[in-house]
Each structure stands twice: as structure tokens, then as C-alpha cells.
Short mmCIF file of C-alpha atoms and ligand atoms in Angstrom, two decimals:
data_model
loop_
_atom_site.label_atom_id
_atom_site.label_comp_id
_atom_site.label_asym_id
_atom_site.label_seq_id
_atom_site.Cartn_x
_atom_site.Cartn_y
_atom_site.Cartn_z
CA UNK A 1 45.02 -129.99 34.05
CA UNK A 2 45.82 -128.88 37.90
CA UNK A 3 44.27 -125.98 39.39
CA UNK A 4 46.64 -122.43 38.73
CA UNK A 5 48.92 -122.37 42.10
CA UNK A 6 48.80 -119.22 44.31
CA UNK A 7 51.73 -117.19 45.57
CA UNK A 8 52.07 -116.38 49.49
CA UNK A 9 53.49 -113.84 50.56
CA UNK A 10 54.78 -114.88 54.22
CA UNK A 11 56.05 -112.47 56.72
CA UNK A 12 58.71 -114.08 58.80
CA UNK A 13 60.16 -112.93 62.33
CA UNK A 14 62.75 -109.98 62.79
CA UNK A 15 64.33 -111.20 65.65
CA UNK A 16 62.18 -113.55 68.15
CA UNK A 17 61.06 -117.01 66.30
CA UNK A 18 58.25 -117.19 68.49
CA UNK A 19 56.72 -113.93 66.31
CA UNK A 20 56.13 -116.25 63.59
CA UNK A 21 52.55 -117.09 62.93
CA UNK A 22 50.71 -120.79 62.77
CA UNK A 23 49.58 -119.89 59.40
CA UNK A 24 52.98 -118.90 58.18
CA UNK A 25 54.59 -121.82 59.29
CA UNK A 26 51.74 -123.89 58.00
CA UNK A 27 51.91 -121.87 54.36
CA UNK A 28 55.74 -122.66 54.67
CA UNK A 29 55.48 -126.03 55.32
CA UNK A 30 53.23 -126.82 52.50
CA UNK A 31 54.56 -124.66 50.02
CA UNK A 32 56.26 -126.44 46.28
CA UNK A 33 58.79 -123.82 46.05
CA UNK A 34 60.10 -121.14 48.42
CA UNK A 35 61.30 -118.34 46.97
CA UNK A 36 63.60 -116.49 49.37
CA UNK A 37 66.08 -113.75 49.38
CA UNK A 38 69.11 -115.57 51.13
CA UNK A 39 68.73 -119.58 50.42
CA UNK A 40 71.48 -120.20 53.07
CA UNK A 41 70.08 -117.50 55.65
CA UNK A 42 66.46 -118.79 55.17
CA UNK A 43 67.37 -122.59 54.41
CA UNK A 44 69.23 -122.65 58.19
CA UNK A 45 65.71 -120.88 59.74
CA UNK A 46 63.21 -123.30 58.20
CA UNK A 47 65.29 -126.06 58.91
CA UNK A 48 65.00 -124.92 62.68
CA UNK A 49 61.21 -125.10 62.13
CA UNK A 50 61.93 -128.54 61.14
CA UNK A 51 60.64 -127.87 57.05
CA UNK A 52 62.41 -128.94 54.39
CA UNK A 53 60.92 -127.42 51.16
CA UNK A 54 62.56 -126.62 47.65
CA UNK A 55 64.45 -122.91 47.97
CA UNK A 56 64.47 -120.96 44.62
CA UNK A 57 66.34 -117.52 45.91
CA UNK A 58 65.22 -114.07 44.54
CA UNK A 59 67.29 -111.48 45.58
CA UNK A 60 67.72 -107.43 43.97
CA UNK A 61 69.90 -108.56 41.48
CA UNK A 62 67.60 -111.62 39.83
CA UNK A 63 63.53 -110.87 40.69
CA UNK A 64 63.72 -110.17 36.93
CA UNK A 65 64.78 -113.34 35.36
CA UNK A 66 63.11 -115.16 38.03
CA UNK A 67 59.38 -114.00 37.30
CA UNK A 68 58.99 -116.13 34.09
CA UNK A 69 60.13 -118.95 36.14
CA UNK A 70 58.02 -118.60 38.69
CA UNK A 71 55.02 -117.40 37.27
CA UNK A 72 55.66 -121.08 34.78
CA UNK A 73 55.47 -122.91 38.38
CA UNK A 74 52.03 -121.51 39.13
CA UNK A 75 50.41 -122.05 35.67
CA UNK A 76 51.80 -125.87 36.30
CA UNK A 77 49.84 -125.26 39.86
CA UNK A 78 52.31 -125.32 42.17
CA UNK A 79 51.92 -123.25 45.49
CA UNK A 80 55.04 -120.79 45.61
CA UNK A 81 55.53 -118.91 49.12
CA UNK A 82 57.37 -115.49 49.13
CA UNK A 83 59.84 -114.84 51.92
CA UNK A 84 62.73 -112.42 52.80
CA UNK A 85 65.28 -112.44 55.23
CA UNK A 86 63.07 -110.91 58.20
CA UNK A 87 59.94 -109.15 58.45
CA UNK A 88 57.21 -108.38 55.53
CA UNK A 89 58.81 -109.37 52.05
CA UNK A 90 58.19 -106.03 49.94
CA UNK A 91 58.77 -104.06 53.13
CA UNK A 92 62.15 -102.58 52.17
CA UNK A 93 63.32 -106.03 50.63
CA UNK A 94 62.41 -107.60 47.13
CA UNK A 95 59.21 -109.00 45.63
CA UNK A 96 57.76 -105.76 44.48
CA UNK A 97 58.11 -106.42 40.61
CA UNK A 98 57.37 -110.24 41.36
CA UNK A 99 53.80 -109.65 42.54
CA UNK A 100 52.76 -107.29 40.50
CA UNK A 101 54.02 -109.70 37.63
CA UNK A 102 51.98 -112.68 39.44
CA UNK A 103 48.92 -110.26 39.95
CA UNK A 104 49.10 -109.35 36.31
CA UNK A 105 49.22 -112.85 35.14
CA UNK A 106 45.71 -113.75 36.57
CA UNK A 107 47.44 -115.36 39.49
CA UNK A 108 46.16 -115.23 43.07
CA UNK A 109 48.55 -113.73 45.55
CA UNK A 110 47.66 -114.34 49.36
CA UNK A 111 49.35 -112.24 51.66
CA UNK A 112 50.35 -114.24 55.13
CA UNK A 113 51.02 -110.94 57.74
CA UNK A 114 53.47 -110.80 60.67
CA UNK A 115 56.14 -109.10 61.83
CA UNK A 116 57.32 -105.82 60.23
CA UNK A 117 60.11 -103.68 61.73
CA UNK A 118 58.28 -100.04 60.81
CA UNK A 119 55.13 -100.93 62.46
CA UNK A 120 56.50 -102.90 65.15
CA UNK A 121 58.82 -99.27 66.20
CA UNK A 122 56.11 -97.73 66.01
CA UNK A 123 53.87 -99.79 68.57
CA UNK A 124 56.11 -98.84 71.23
CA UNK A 125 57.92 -95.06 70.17
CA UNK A 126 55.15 -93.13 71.69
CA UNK A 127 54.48 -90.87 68.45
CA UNK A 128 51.60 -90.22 67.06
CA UNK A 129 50.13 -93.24 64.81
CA UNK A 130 46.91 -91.20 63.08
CA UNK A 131 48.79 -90.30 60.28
CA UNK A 132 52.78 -91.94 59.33
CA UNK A 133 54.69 -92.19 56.42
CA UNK A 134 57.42 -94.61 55.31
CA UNK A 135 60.62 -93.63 54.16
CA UNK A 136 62.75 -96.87 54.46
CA UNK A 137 66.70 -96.43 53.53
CA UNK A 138 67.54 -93.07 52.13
CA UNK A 139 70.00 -92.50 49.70
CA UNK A 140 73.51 -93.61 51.42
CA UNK A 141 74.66 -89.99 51.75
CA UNK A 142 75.89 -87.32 50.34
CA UNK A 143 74.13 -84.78 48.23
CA UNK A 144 70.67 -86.83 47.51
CA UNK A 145 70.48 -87.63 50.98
CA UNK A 146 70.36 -83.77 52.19
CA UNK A 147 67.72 -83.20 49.49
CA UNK A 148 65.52 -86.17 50.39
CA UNK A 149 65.60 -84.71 54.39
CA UNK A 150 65.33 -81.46 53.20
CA UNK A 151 62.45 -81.91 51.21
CA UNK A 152 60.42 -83.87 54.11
CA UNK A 153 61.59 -80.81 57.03
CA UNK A 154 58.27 -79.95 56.92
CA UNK A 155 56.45 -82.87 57.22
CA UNK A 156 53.83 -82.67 59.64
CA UNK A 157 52.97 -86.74 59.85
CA UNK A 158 55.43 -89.04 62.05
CA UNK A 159 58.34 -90.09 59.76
CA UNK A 160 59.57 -93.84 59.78
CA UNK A 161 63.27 -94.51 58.57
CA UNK A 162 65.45 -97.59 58.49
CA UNK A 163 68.77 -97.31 58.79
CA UNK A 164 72.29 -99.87 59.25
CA UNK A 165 73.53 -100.00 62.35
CA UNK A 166 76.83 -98.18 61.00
CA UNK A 167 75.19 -95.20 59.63
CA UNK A 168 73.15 -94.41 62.56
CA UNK A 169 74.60 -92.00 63.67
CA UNK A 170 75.60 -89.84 61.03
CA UNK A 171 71.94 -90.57 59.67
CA UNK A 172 71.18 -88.79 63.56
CA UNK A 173 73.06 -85.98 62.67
CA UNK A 174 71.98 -85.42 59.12
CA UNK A 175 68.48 -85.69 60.60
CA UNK A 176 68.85 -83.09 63.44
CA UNK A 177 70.42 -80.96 60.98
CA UNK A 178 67.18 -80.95 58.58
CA UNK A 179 64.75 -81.02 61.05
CA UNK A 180 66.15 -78.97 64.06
CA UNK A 181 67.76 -80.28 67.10
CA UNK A 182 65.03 -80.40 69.11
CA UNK A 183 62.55 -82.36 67.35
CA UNK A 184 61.42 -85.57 69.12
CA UNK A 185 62.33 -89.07 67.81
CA UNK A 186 62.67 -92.83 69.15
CA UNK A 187 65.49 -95.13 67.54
CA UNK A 188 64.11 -98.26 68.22
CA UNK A 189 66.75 -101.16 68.05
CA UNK A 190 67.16 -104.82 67.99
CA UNK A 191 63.56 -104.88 68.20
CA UNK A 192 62.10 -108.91 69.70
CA UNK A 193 65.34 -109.20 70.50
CA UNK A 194 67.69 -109.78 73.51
CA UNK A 195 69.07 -106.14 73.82
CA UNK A 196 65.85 -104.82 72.27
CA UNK A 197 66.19 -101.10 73.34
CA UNK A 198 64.23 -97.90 72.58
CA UNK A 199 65.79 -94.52 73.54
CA UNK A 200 63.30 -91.66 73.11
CA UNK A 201 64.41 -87.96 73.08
CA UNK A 202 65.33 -85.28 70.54
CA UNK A 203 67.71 -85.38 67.94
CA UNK A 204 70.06 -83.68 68.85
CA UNK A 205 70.53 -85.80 72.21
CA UNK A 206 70.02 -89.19 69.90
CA UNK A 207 72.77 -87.72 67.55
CA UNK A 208 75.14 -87.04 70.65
CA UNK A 209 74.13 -90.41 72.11
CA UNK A 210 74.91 -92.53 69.14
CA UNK A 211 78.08 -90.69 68.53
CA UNK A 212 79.57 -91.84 71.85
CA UNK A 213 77.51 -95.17 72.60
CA UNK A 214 78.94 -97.90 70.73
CA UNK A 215 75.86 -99.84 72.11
CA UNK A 216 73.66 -97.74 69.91
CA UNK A 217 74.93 -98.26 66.90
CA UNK A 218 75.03 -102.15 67.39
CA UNK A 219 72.65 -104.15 65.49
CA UNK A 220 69.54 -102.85 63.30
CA UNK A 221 67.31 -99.85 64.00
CA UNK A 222 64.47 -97.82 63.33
CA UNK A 223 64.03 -94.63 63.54
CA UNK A 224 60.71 -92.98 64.43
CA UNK A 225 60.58 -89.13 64.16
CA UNK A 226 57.79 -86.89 64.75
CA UNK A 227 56.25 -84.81 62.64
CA UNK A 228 56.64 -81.05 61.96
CA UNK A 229 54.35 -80.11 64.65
CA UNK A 230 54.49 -76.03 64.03
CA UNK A 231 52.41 -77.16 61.29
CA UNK A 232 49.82 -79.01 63.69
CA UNK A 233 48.88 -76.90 65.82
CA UNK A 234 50.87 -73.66 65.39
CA UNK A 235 49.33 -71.36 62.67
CA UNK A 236 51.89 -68.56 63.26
CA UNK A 237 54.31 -70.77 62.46
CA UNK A 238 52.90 -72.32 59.23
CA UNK A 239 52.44 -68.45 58.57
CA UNK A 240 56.09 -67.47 59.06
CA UNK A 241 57.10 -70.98 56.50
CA UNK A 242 54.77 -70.42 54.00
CA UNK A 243 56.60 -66.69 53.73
CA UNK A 244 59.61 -68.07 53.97
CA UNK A 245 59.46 -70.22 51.00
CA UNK A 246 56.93 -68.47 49.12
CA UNK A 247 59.97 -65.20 49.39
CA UNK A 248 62.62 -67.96 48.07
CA UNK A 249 60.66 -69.12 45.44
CA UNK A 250 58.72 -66.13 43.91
CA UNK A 251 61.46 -64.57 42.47
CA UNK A 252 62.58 -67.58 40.74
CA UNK A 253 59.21 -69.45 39.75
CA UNK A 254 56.04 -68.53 37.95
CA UNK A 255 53.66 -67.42 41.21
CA UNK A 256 51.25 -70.55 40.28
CA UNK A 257 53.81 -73.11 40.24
CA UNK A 258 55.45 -71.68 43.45
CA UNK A 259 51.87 -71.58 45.24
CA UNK A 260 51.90 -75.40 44.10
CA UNK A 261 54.97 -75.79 45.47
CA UNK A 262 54.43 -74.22 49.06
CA UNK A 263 50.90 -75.54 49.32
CA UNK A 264 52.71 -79.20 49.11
CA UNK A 265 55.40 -78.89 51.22
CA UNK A 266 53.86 -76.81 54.06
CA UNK A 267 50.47 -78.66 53.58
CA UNK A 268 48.77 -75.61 53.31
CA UNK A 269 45.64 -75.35 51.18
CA UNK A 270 46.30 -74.17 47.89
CA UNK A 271 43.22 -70.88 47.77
CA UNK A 272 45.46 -69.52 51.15
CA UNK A 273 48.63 -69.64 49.92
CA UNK A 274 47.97 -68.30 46.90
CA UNK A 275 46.22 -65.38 48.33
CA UNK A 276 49.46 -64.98 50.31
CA UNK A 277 51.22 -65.06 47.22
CA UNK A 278 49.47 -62.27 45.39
CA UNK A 279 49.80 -60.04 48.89
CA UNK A 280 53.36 -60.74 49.38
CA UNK A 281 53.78 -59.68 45.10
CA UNK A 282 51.89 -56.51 45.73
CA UNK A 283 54.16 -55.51 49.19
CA UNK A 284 57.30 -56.18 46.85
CA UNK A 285 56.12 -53.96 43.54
CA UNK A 286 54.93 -51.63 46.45
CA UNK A 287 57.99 -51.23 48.05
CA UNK A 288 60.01 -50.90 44.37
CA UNK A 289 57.69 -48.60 43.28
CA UNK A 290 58.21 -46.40 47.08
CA UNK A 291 62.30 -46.84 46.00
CA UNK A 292 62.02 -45.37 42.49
N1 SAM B 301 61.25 -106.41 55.49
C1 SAM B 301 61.73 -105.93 56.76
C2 SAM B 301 60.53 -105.45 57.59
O1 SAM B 301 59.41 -105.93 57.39
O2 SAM B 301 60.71 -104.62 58.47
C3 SAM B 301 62.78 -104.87 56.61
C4 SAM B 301 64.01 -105.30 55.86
S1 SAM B 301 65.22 -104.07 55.68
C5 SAM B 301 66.31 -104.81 54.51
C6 SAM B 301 66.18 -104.17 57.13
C7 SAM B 301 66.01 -102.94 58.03
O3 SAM B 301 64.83 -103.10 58.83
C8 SAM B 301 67.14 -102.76 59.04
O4 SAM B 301 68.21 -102.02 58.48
C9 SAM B 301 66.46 -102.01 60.15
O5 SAM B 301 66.36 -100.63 59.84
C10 SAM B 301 65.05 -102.63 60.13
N2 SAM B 301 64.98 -103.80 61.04
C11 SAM B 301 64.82 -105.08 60.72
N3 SAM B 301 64.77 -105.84 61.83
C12 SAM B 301 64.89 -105.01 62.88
C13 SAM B 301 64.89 -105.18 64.30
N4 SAM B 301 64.79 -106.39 64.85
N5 SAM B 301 65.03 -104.10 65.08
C14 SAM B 301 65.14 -102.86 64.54
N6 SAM B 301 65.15 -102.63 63.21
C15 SAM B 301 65.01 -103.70 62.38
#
């Protein structure tokens, strides 16, 4: 019986060919099977690489039904290499349920790094890099999309979106809406590629930018915004938010379950906002108990 196969999972380039690696092109090139989101799109860029391997295509709408068959491939021991059309498969593209399928079966999975449009942004946006966190598409728009900003206003860790090129710049608007005008952010577009461009300033300006620069909002982007920095460095103002919310939400929510609540989203520890919490109760029965 052969030897179980092994499934790579092989970053491929987001714009410039020369960003993929010898050993994905080797992996590639001596893969059984190729699994890739777009046969035709993928077919036409190995081809250019001059290999010709067998193209299965898993896409959003069949990872499902394609597991079984893939995961029969690798018990019969054939190597089976994971792509998407650009960047880190996984990365805001399929092949999530896939490898944890593979990974479950007892089945190796080798992962073959290279380009990736989040980190490669945010290389070159000039925000801090300590401490990110990946959003990738949010909801198209429309109420969930205001409650998904919302929620992250107060993030105090660089935020990485991605976004198509034809919401852009309502995304820019929605964004300096949630966050203020005047936070910083880079949108970081057609990255490795010809009219690679990276315009860094606040969002309001990006939002008024985008809205009259047709160049913009031509061809993909990422957006790199910084963090809530009043949380950072300024303690007043984590003061004045954790009031804020804690006033909004004490009247509504048992006082432990609103101190969770604040402690997340300001990222506050819990022992000080509760303590703020039980002052803040005592000012208010204080003051009803002055107006009776
Ligand atoms: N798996 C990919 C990766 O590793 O980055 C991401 C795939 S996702 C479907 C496509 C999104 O990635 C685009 O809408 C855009 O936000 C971002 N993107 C991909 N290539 C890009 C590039 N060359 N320049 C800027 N953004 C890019």
C-alpha cells in the first residue's frame, strides 16, 4: 500500500509573479491534484509557469462535497496542493473546513507561505505592527455592517480590512463615521502591482479622497487603520469611555454583566471598572435620594 499523501497549502502571488516562491512552484509542479478556487483563473497562471497538473476546483459553494473526495485521494497517497486565486488560501478565501477535515483525518497538511495581502499592507502602512487584528470583508452594508464597526470603535490594536474596489469608499465613510474623522489609516492598493499605491492620512481625508478619485477606487485594497489610541496612552480618555458606556448600560444590564461588557470593549481590567461601576451606582441612588 502507498504512503498516505499530504496536502499543501501553497500561497500564490497577489499581483507580481515574481512573489511566488521556489518551493511553491516546486510543490505545484509536483503535486497529483490541484485543488483551486477558479480552475480557469488558476489553470491560465500555472500554465504561465509552464505546469500542467490535474485541477479539481473548490470554491464557497462545493469545499463540502469536495472533502470526501479529496481526503479519498490522500488515503490512495496522492500529494494534493491547496491554492486560491491570490495570496494565502484560508486568508479570506476557502479551505478552512477542508483542512481541518484533512487534519482530522490523520492527514499531514504542509503549509507553503508567501504572499498575503493583510500582511503585505501592513509592511509598508506605517502603523503600529506589535499588536493587529484581522477583520477581512465586513458584512456588505447596511445594518450588520454599522454594528460590526461600532462594536470595534474602541479598539485599541491596528485594524486590517479588505474591501472591493467598488465599496471603498462608502466602506471610508462608514469607517470615519465609527471611528471619528480624524483617526489615521493607509488604504493600500494594487499592492506588487503596476499602480501599486498607498495613500496615508485620516479618514475623513481617505473618505473625501475616494469619493472624488476614481483612481482610488480602481482595483483591490486594503485598508489599514489604527487603533483607538485614547486607549493607549490617554487614561483620561479611557476614563471618560468607560463612563460613557458604563452610564448607557447600567440602567439596562445587571452591573456584573455590564462591567463584563465595558471591561471588553474598552480593554479595561475588569477589578477597575467594576469599582467604577459601584461608584457611579452610589452617585446615582445619591443623587435620587438628594431629589426625593
Ligand atoms: N487570500 C488573499 C490574501 O492572502 O490576501 C485574499 C483574498 S480576498 C478574496 C481578496 C481581497 O484581498 C481583495 O478584495 C483586497 O481587499 C485584498 N487584496 C488582494 N490582492 C490585493 C492587492 N494586490 N492589493 C491590495 N489588496 C489586495
Amino acid at each position: 500500500m502507498s504512503a498516505p499523501g499530504t496536502l499543501f497549502v501553497v500561497a500564490t502571488p497577489i499581483g507580481n509573479r515574481g512573489d511566488l516562491s521556489a518551493r511553491a512552484r516546486e510543490e505545484l509542479a509536483r503535486a497529483d491534484l490541484i485543488a483551486a478556487e477558479d480552475t480557469r483563473h488558476s489553470g491560465a497562471f500555472l500554465a504561465q509557469l509552464g505546469i500542467s497538473r490535474p485541477l479539481l476546483s473548490l470554491h464557497e459553494h462545493n469545499e463540502a462535497e469536495r472533502i470526501p473526495e479529496i481526503i479519498a485521494r490522500l488515503s490512495g497517497g496522492a500529494n494534493v496542493a491547496l491554492i486560491s486565486d491570490a495570496g494565502t488560501p484560508l486568508v479570506s478565501d476557502p479551505g478552512y473546513r477542508l483542512v481541518a477535515a484533512v487534519a482530522q483525518a490523520g492527514f499531514g497538511v504542509v503549509p507553503v507561505p508567501g504572499a498575503c495581502a493583510a500582511i503585505t499592507a501592513l509592511s509598508a502602512a506605517g502603523l503600529p505592527t506589535d499588536r493587529f487584528v484581522f477583520e477581512g470583508f465586513l458584512p456588505a452594508r447596511g445594518p450588520k455592517r454599522r454594528a460590526r464597526l461600532a462594536s470595534l470603535a474602541a479598539e485599541s490594536r491596528t485594524l486590517v480590512f479588505y474591501e472591493a474596489p467598488h465599496r471603498l469608499a462608502e466602506m471610508l465613510e462608514d469607517l470615519a463615521g465609527a471611528f471619528g474623522a480624524v483617526r489615521r489609516a493607509v488604504v493600500a492598493r494594487e499592492l506588487t502591482k503596476l499602480h501599486e499605491t498607498l495613500y496615508r492620512d485620516t479618514l475623513g481625508e481617505l473618505a473625501r479622497l475616494a469619493a472624488g478619485d476614481e483612481n482610488m477606487t480602481r482595483g483591490e485594497a486594503v485598508l489599514v487603520v489604527a487603533g483607538a489610541e485614547a486607549l493607549e496612552g490617554d487614561a483620561d480618555a479611557a476614563a471618560v469611555l468607560v463612563d460613557r458606556l458604563l452610564r448607557a448600560l447600567l440602567p439596562a444590564l445587571p452591573l456584573s454583566r455590564a462591567v463584563d461588557i465595558v471591561a471588553e470593549v474598552a480593554s479595561q481590567r475588569r477589578n477597575a471598572v467594576y469599582d467604577r461601576a459601584l461608584a457611579l451606582k452610589a452617585s446615582v441612588a445619591d443623587d435620587a435620594g438628594k431629589g426625593a
